Short mmCIF file of C-alpha atoms in Angstrom, two decimals:
data_model
loop_
_atom_site.label_atom_id
_atom_site.label_comp_id
_atom_site.label_asym_id
_atom_site.label_seq_id
_atom_site.Cartn_x
_atom_site.Cartn_y
_atom_site.Cartn_z
CA MET A 246 -0.02 -0.04 -0.02
CA TYR A 247 1.00 3.52 -0.71
CA LYS A 248 2.65 5.49 2.25
CA PRO A 249 3.25 9.19 2.13
CA GLN A 250 6.81 10.28 2.21
CA ASN A 251 6.47 13.02 4.65
CA GLY A 252 4.37 11.71 7.57
CA ASN A 253 1.53 14.17 7.57
CA LEU A 254 -1.69 13.58 9.50
CA LEU A 255 -4.06 13.21 6.44
CA GLY A 256 -1.59 10.72 4.82
CA ASN A 257 -1.38 8.66 7.87
CA LEU A 258 -5.21 8.71 8.26
CA LEU A 259 -5.56 7.45 4.61
CA VAL A 260 -3.08 4.72 5.35
CA VAL A 261 -4.99 3.43 8.37
CA ALA A 262 -8.28 3.67 6.53
CA GLY A 263 -6.83 1.77 3.62
CA GLY A 264 -5.52 -0.91 5.93
CA LEU A 265 -8.87 -1.23 7.63
CA LEU A 266 -10.64 -1.57 4.23
CA ASP A 267 -8.03 -4.20 3.16
CA GLY A 268 -8.81 -6.18 6.33
CA ILE A 269 -12.56 -5.95 5.87
CA LYS A 270 -12.21 -7.09 2.23
CA ALA A 271 -10.04 -9.99 3.26
CA LEU A 272 -12.73 -11.10 5.75
CA LEU A 273 -15.54 -10.81 3.35
CA ASP A 274 -14.05 -12.27 0.26
CA PRO A 275 -14.42 -15.82 1.41
CA VAL A 276 -17.96 -15.28 2.59
CA ILE A 277 -18.93 -13.86 -0.74
CA ASN A 278 -17.21 -16.51 -2.65
CA ASP A 279 -18.53 -19.39 -0.54
CA LEU A 280 -22.09 -18.27 0.13
CA LEU A 281 -23.33 -15.88 -2.48
CA SER A 282 -21.53 -17.06 -5.55
CA PRO A 283 -23.35 -20.46 -5.66
CA LEU A 284 -26.60 -18.67 -5.32
CA LEU A 285 -26.09 -15.84 -7.73
CA ASP A 286 -23.97 -17.45 -10.56
CA PRO A 287 -26.87 -19.71 -11.82
CA LEU A 288 -29.31 -16.80 -11.65
CA LEU A 289 -27.10 -14.55 -13.62
CA ASN A 290 -26.11 -17.25 -16.19
CA SER A 291 -29.84 -17.94 -16.83
CA LEU A 292 -30.58 -14.19 -17.15
CA LEU A 293 -27.69 -13.70 -19.55
CA LYS A 294 -28.69 -16.69 -21.57
CA GLY A 295 -32.27 -15.50 -21.68
CA LEU A 296 -31.09 -12.11 -22.91
CA GLY A 297 -28.94 -13.63 -25.60
CA ILE A 298 -25.69 -12.62 -24.12
CA ASP A 299 -22.56 -14.91 -24.22
CA LEU A 300 -19.61 -13.70 -22.27
CA ASN A 301 -17.16 -16.40 -23.49
CA TYR A 302 -17.88 -16.52 -27.20
CA VAL A 303 -16.06 -14.15 -29.54
CA GLU A 304 -15.86 -14.78 -33.32
CA VAL A 305 -13.11 -13.21 -35.16
CA GLY A 306 -12.92 -13.12 -38.87
CA ALA A 307 -11.58 -11.18 -41.70
CA ASN A 308 -13.22 -9.19 -44.55
CA LEU A 309 -11.15 -9.58 -47.68
CA THR A 310 -12.04 -7.80 -50.93
CA CYS A 311 -10.05 -7.25 -54.13
CA SER A 312 -10.42 -3.56 -54.04
CA ASN A 313 -9.62 -2.69 -50.35
CA ARG A 314 -7.14 -3.97 -47.78
CA ALA A 315 -8.13 -6.65 -45.21
CA GLN A 316 -10.30 -5.64 -42.38
CA LEU A 317 -10.63 -7.33 -39.04
CA VAL A 318 -14.21 -8.23 -38.20
CA LEU A 319 -15.60 -9.10 -34.77
#
């Protein structure tokens, strides 16, 4: 984490606040991953599938013509 070079009060307060937020995040990450992820992942996947959105699929091709140069097509 960033620490100010000249130890002023505001910089030190920001360092302490950042440390507290990092600690809270470290405590909540396993809870979110273990409890909420199995519940929300299937719901979001079915919602995205129903909307026709696929996050893993990208088709890359090329548009070739005799008169122009090649163009990348996504």
